[in-house]
Amino acid sequence: MPKVNQPHRTHSAGRSSAQYVVFLSHSSHDNWIAGVMAEKIRAVKAETWLDEKDLEGGDILVEKIIQGIDACAEAIVLVTPHSAQSQWVAFEIGAVRAQHKRITPILYGVSPESVVTMKDVKAIELDSFNEFLSQLKKRVAAK
Amino acid sequence: MAYKVFISYAERDSDLASDLAQRLEKVGSQVFTVQDLAPGEDWATGINRALENSDEVIALLTDHSVQSQWVMTEVGAAVSLRKRITPIAVGSPQIPSLLQKYQFIKYSELPQYIVELQQRAQPANSAKRAPESSTKGVKHVRVASR
């Protein structure tokens, strides 16, 4: 049974109202990187929704993913040579965009054109993730 | 207002999609595909608009389309919007795991599907003015992310 990470509790009890949840779309081949990104997102006091898809990638229920997308305030997509071909990632991108939520492609080892369905969206390199985090921190604080 | 059906398909299967569209139009449905984007409209905005307005969605599955990023993205959008989705399998494509829970039909079963669709379309086609979209969950989805 694949593990589905529930949103982590942040340290600051602070507001008990809905937390700012970031949905992370990624390929199971990039689990480690996605995990590190999630840690850094939680460090700026957002919650994360992260599937740890097993390598076959088939067991995660569509419902769980949609729940995660319903609950999120925004999403990021870790785009690598693996995920650029992933059906699940494409599905998740479609699901997020249909809800008109902010989605940020984070590129690692691919060109911006590799996500054909997000040509209109500004992408950033993984190497610039800290910039994304400082902007995210502001959005979280503004909520 | 006519019953609206959105067809998600891969470009290489456009002949099949065209045939399907014609058969749907023959029974009074209005069909939307990626071809119906307004000039200059970007894909995501256009597809979302078309999907939001649709009454149900067909995913045309072939060996090509199951590999297609576009098709999977459209399916994701349709699922997110809680639209009724019917995958139609042409040949024996490898059904993506994310579609496995959906009842899919074979292309040869199309006539029966169209008959059932006509029944679903009755209220929309016979009403002078279509009622508010009754797609369950759409409004719920919009406020869920408070």
CSV table of C-alpha atoms in Angstrom, one decimal:
chain,number,residue,atom,x,y,z
A,1,MET,CA,0.0,0.0,0.0
A,2,PRO,CA,1.7,3.2,-1.0
A,3,LYS,CA,2.2,5.9,1.6
A,4,VAL,CA,0.3,9.1,1.1
A,5,ASN,CA,1.7,11.9,3.2
A,6,GLN,CA,-0.9,13.8,4.9
A,7,PRO,CA,-0.3,17.5,5.3
A,8,HIS,CA,2.2,18.1,8.0
A,9,ARG,CA,1.3,20.1,11.1
A,10,THR,CA,3.4,23.3,11.3
A,11,HIS,CA,5.2,24.1,14.5
A,12,SER,CA,3.4,27.4,15.1
A,13,ALA,CA,0.0,26.6,16.4
A,14,GLY,CA,-1.0,30.1,15.4
A,15,ARG,CA,-4.1,30.2,13.3
A,16,SER,CA,-6.3,27.1,13.5
A,17,SER,CA,-8.1,28.3,10.4
A,18,ALA,CA,-7.3,26.6,7.1
A,19,GLN,CA,-3.6,26.3,6.5
A,20,TYR,CA,-1.9,27.3,3.3
A,21,VAL,CA,-1.4,24.1,1.4
A,22,VAL,CA,1.0,23.6,-1.5
A,23,PHE,CA,0.3,20.6,-3.7
A,24,LEU,CA,3.5,19.1,-5.1
A,25,SER,CA,3.2,17.3,-8.4
A,26,HIS,CA,6.1,15.1,-9.3
A,27,SER,CA,7.2,11.7,-10.7
A,28,SER,CA,7.9,8.8,-8.3
A,29,HIS,CA,11.4,8.8,-9.8
A,30,ASP,CA,12.0,12.2,-8.2
A,31,ASN,CA,10.7,11.3,-4.7
A,32,TRP,CA,13.8,12.5,-2.9
A,33,ILE,CA,14.0,15.9,-4.5
A,34,ALA,CA,10.3,16.4,-4.0
A,35,GLY,CA,10.7,15.5,-0.4
A,36,VAL,CA,13.4,18.0,0.1
A,37,MET,CA,11.3,20.7,-1.6
A,38,ALA,CA,8.4,19.8,0.7
A,39,GLU,CA,10.7,20.3,3.8
A,40,LYS,CA,11.7,23.7,2.6
A,41,ILE,CA,8.1,24.7,1.9
A,42,ARG,CA,7.1,23.6,5.4
A,43,ALA,CA,10.0,25.7,6.7
A,44,VAL,CA,8.2,28.8,5.4
A,45,LYS,CA,5.1,27.7,7.3
A,46,ALA,CA,3.0,26.3,4.4
A,47,GLU,CA,1.7,22.8,4.5
A,48,THR,CA,2.4,20.4,1.7
A,49,TRP,CA,0.5,17.7,-0.1
A,50,LEU,CA,2.8,15.2,-1.5
A,51,ASP,CA,2.1,11.7,-2.8
A,52,GLU,CA,4.9,9.3,-2.4
A,53,LYS,CA,4.0,7.3,-5.5
A,54,ASP,CA,5.5,3.9,-5.7
A,55,LEU,CA,7.5,3.2,-8.8
A,56,GLU,CA,4.7,1.5,-10.6
A,57,GLY,CA,2.7,4.7,-9.9
A,58,GLY,CA,-0.7,3.0,-10.2
A,59,ASP,CA,-2.0,2.6,-6.7
A,60,ILE,CA,-2.7,6.2,-5.7
A,61,LEU,CA,-6.4,6.8,-5.8
A,62,VAL,CA,-7.6,9.5,-8.1
A,63,GLU,CA,-9.9,10.6,-5.3
A,64,LYS,CA,-6.9,11.3,-2.9
A,65,ILE,CA,-5.2,13.4,-5.5
A,66,ILE,CA,-8.3,15.4,-6.2
A,67,GLN,CA,-8.8,15.9,-2.5
A,68,GLY,CA,-5.3,17.2,-2.3
A,69,ILE,CA,-5.9,19.6,-5.2
A,70,ASP,CA,-9.3,20.7,-3.7
A,71,ALA,CA,-7.5,21.5,-0.5
A,72,CYS,CA,-4.5,23.3,-1.9
A,73,ALA,CA,-4.0,27.1,-2.3
A,74,GLU,CA,-1.4,26.6,-5.1
A,75,ALA,CA,0.6,23.9,-6.7
A,76,ILE,CA,4.1,23.3,-7.9
A,77,VAL,CA,5.2,20.8,-10.5
A,78,LEU,CA,8.7,19.3,-10.4
A,79,VAL,CA,9.5,19.0,-14.1
A,80,THR,CA,12.4,16.6,-14.9
A,81,PRO,CA,13.0,14.2,-17.8
A,82,HIS,CA,10.9,11.7,-15.8
A,83,SER,CA,7.9,13.8,-15.0
A,84,ALA,CA,7.7,15.5,-18.3
A,85,GLN,CA,6.4,12.2,-19.7
A,86,SER,CA,4.3,11.3,-16.7
A,87,GLN,CA,0.6,10.7,-17.2
A,88,TRP,CA,-0.1,11.4,-13.5
A,89,VAL,CA,1.7,14.7,-13.6
A,90,ALA,CA,-0.1,15.8,-16.7
A,91,PHE,CA,-3.4,14.8,-15.0
A,92,GLU,CA,-2.5,16.8,-11.9
A,93,ILE,CA,-1.6,19.8,-13.9
A,94,GLY,CA,-5.0,19.7,-15.6
A,95,ALA,CA,-6.7,19.2,-12.3
A,96,VAL,CA,-5.0,22.2,-10.7
A,97,ARG,CA,-5.5,24.5,-13.7
A,98,ALA,CA,-9.2,23.7,-13.9
A,99,GLN,CA,-9.5,25.1,-10.4
A,100,HIS,CA,-7.8,28.3,-11.5
A,101,LYS,CA,-5.1,27.9,-8.9
A,102,ARG,CA,-1.5,29.2,-9.2
A,103,ILE,CA,0.8,26.6,-10.6
A,104,THR,CA,4.6,27.0,-10.8
A,105,PRO,CA,6.7,24.6,-12.9
A,106,ILE,CA,10.1,24.0,-11.3
A,107,LEU,CA,12.5,22.8,-13.9
A,108,TYR,CA,15.4,20.4,-13.4
A,109,GLY,CA,17.3,19.1,-16.4
A,110,VAL,CA,14.6,20.1,-18.9
A,111,SER,CA,13.8,23.2,-21.0
A,112,PRO,CA,10.8,25.3,-20.3
A,113,GLU,CA,9.2,24.0,-23.5
A,114,SER,CA,9.1,20.4,-22.2
A,115,VAL,CA,5.8,21.0,-20.4
A,116,VAL,CA,3.7,21.5,-23.5
A,117,THR,CA,0.6,22.2,-21.6
A,118,MET,CA,2.1,25.1,-19.6
A,119,LYS,CA,3.7,27.3,-22.1
A,120,ASP,CA,1.8,30.2,-20.8
A,121,VAL,CA,3.0,29.8,-17.3
A,122,LYS,CA,6.3,31.2,-16.0
A,123,ALA,CA,8.7,28.4,-15.0
A,124,ILE,CA,11.7,28.6,-12.7
A,125,GLU,CA,14.8,26.5,-12.4
A,126,LEU,CA,15.2,24.3,-9.4
A,127,ASP,CA,18.3,26.2,-8.7
A,128,SER,CA,16.2,29.3,-8.1
A,129,PHE,CA,13.9,27.5,-5.7
A,130,ASN,CA,14.8,29.9,-2.8
A,131,GLU,CA,13.4,32.8,-4.8
A,132,PHE,CA,10.1,30.9,-5.1
A,133,LEU,CA,10.2,30.2,-1.4
A,134,SER,CA,10.6,33.8,-0.4
A,135,GLN,CA,7.6,34.7,-2.6
A,136,LEU,CA,5.6,31.8,-1.2
A,137,LYS,CA,6.4,33.0,2.3
A,138,LYS,CA,4.7,36.3,1.5
A,139,ARG,CA,1.7,34.6,0.1
A,140,VAL,CA,1.4,32.4,3.2
A,141,ALA,CA,1.7,35.4,5.5
A,142,ALA,CA,-0.9,37.3,3.5
A,143,LYS,CA,-3.5,34.6,3.9
B,1,MET,CA,-29.7,24.9,-25.2
B,2,ALA,CA,-28.1,21.7,-26.6
B,3,TYR,CA,-26.4,19.1,-24.5
B,4,LYS,CA,-22.7,19.8,-24.6
B,5,VAL,CA,-20.1,17.0,-25.0
B,6,PHE,CA,-16.4,17.7,-24.8
B,7,ILE,CA,-14.1,15.2,-26.6
B,8,SER,CA,-10.5,14.8,-25.5
B,9,TYR,CA,-8.4,13.2,-28.2
B,10,ALA,CA,-4.9,13.1,-29.6
B,11,GLU,CA,-4.2,15.0,-32.8
B,12,ARG,CA,-3.3,11.9,-34.6
B,13,ASP,CA,-6.8,10.5,-34.0
B,14,SER,CA,-8.6,13.6,-35.4
B,15,ASP,CA,-10.4,11.5,-38.0
B,16,LEU,CA,-11.9,9.3,-35.3
B,17,ALA,CA,-12.8,12.3,-33.2
B,18,SER,CA,-14.4,13.9,-36.1
B,19,ASP,CA,-16.5,10.8,-36.8
B,20,LEU,CA,-17.5,10.6,-33.1
B,21,ALA,CA,-18.4,14.3,-33.2
B,22,GLN,CA,-20.6,13.9,-36.2
B,23,ARG,CA,-22.5,11.0,-34.6
B,24,LEU,CA,-23.1,13.1,-31.5
B,25,GLU,CA,-24.2,16.1,-33.5
B,26,LYS,CA,-26.6,13.9,-35.3
B,27,VAL,CA,-28.5,13.3,-32.1
B,28,GLY,CA,-28.6,16.9,-31.3
B,29,SER,CA,-25.5,17.4,-29.1
B,30,GLN,CA,-23.1,20.2,-29.3
B,31,VAL,CA,-19.6,19.0,-29.4
B,32,PHE,CA,-16.5,20.8,-28.2
B,33,THR,CA,-12.9,19.9,-28.7
B,34,VAL,CA,-9.5,21.6,-28.7
B,35,GLN,CA,-10.4,22.8,-32.2
B,36,ASP,CA,-13.0,25.2,-30.8
B,37,LEU,CA,-10.6,27.5,-29.0
B,38,ALA,CA,-11.2,31.2,-29.9
B,39,PRO,CA,-8.5,32.7,-32.1
B,40,GLY,CA,-5.5,33.7,-29.9
B,41,GLU,CA,-7.0,32.0,-26.8
B,42,ASP,CA,-4.5,30.0,-24.9
B,43,TRP,CA,-5.0,26.4,-24.5
B,44,ALA,CA,-5.5,26.2,-20.7
B,45,THR,CA,-8.1,29.0,-20.6
B,46,GLY,CA,-10.0,27.7,-23.6
B,47,ILE,CA,-10.0,24.1,-22.5
B,48,ASN,CA,-11.1,25.0,-19.0
B,49,ARG,CA,-13.9,27.2,-20.5
B,50,ALA,CA,-15.1,24.4,-22.8
B,51,LEU,CA,-14.9,21.8,-20.0
B,52,GLU,CA,-16.7,24.0,-17.5
B,53,ASN,CA,-19.5,24.5,-20.0
B,54,SER,CA,-19.8,20.8,-20.9
B,55,ASP,CA,-22.4,18.4,-19.7
B,56,GLU,CA,-20.1,15.4,-20.1
B,57,VAL,CA,-16.7,14.4,-21.4
B,58,ILE,CA,-15.4,11.7,-23.7
B,59,ALA,CA,-11.8,10.6,-23.6
B,60,LEU,CA,-10.9,8.9,-26.9
B,61,LEU,CA,-8.3,6.3,-25.9
B,62,THR,CA,-6.0,4.9,-28.6
B,63,ASP,CA,-2.4,3.8,-28.5
B,64,HIS,CA,-1.5,7.5,-29.4
B,65,SER,CA,-3.7,9.3,-27.0
B,66,VAL,CA,-2.8,7.3,-23.9
B,67,GLN,CA,0.7,8.7,-24.4
B,68,SER,CA,-0.5,12.2,-24.9
B,69,GLN,CA,0.2,14.9,-22.3
B,70,TRP,CA,-2.6,17.0,-23.7
B,71,VAL,CA,-5.2,14.2,-23.3
B,72,MET,CA,-4.1,13.4,-19.7
B,73,THR,CA,-4.2,17.0,-18.8
B,74,GLU,CA,-7.7,17.4,-20.2
B,75,VAL,CA,-8.8,14.3,-18.3
B,76,GLY,CA,-7.4,15.8,-15.1
B,77,ALA,CA,-9.3,19.0,-15.7
B,78,ALA,CA,-12.5,17.1,-16.3
B,79,VAL,CA,-12.1,15.0,-13.2
B,80,SER,CA,-11.3,18.1,-11.1
B,81,LEU,CA,-14.5,19.7,-12.4
B,82,ARG,CA,-16.4,16.6,-11.4
B,83,LYS,CA,-17.6,16.0,-15.0
B,84,ARG,CA,-19.0,12.7,-16.1
B,85,ILE,CA,-16.2,11.1,-18.1
B,86,THR,CA,-16.5,8.2,-20.5
B,87,PRO,CA,-13.3,6.7,-21.8
B,88,ILE,CA,-13.8,5.2,-25.2
B,89,ALA,CA,-11.2,2.6,-26.1
B,90,VAL,CA,-10.3,2.1,-29.8
B,91,GLY,CA,-8.3,-1.1,-30.3
B,92,SER,CA,-6.6,-2.3,-27.2
B,93,PRO,CA,-4.7,0.7,-25.8
B,94,GLN,CA,-2.9,0.4,-22.5
B,95,ILE,CA,-5.4,2.0,-20.2
B,96,PRO,CA,-3.6,4.5,-18.0
B,97,SER,CA,-3.8,3.5,-14.3
B,98,LEU,CA,-5.4,6.8,-13.4
B,99,LEU,CA,-8.4,5.9,-15.7
B,100,GLN,CA,-8.7,2.3,-14.4
B,101,LYS,CA,-11.6,3.1,-12.0
B,102,TYR,CA,-13.7,4.6,-14.9
B,103,GLN,CA,-16.1,2.4,-16.7
B,104,PHE,CA,-14.7,2.5,-20.2
B,105,ILE,CA,-16.5,1.4,-23.4
B,106,LYS,CA,-15.2,-0.1,-26.6
B,107,TYR,CA,-15.6,1.9,-29.8
B,108,SER,CA,-17.9,-0.9,-31.0
B,109,GLU,CA,-20.3,-0.1,-28.1
B,110,LEU,CA,-20.7,3.5,-29.3
B,111,PRO,CA,-24.3,3.1,-30.5
B,112,GLN,CA,-25.5,2.0,-27.1
B,113,TYR,CA,-23.5,4.8,-25.4
B,114,ILE,CA,-25.1,7.4,-27.8
B,115,VAL,CA,-28.6,6.1,-27.0
B,116,GLU,CA,-27.9,6.5,-23.3
B,117,LEU,CA,-26.4,9.9,-23.9
B,118,GLN,CA,-29.6,11.0,-25.7
B,119,GLN,CA,-31.6,10.0,-22.7
B,120,ARG,CA,-29.3,12.1,-20.4
B,121,ALA,CA,-29.6,14.9,-22.9
B,122,GLN,CA,-33.4,15.0,-22.9
B,123,PRO,CA,-33.9,17.7,-20.2
B,124,ALA,CA,-31.2,19.9,-21.8
B,125,ASN,CA,-32.5,19.4,-25.4
B,126,SER,CA,-36.1,19.9,-24.7
B,127,ALA,CA,-35.9,22.9,-22.4
B,128,LYS,CA,-36.2,26.3,-23.9
B,129,ARG,CA,-33.6,27.6,-21.7
B,130,ALA,CA,-31.1,25.3,-20.1
B,131,PRO,CA,-31.2,25.1,-16.3
B,132,GLU,CA,-28.1,26.2,-14.3
B,133,SER,CA,-25.4,23.6,-14.7
B,134,SER,CA,-26.2,20.9,-12.2
B,135,THR,CA,-22.8,19.4,-12.3
B,136,LYS,CA,-22.3,18.2,-8.8
B,137,GLY,CA,-19.4,19.6,-6.9
B,138,VAL,CA,-18.4,22.4,-9.2
B,139,LYS,CA,-19.4,25.2,-6.8
B,140,HIS,CA,-18.1,23.1,-3.9
B,141,VAL,CA,-14.7,22.9,-5.6
B,142,ARG,CA,-14.5,26.6,-6.1
B,143,VAL,CA,-14.8,27.4,-2.4
B,144,ALA,CA,-13.0,24.4,-1.0
B,145,SER,CA,-9.6,26.1,-1.1
B,146,ARG,CA,-10.4,28.8,1.5
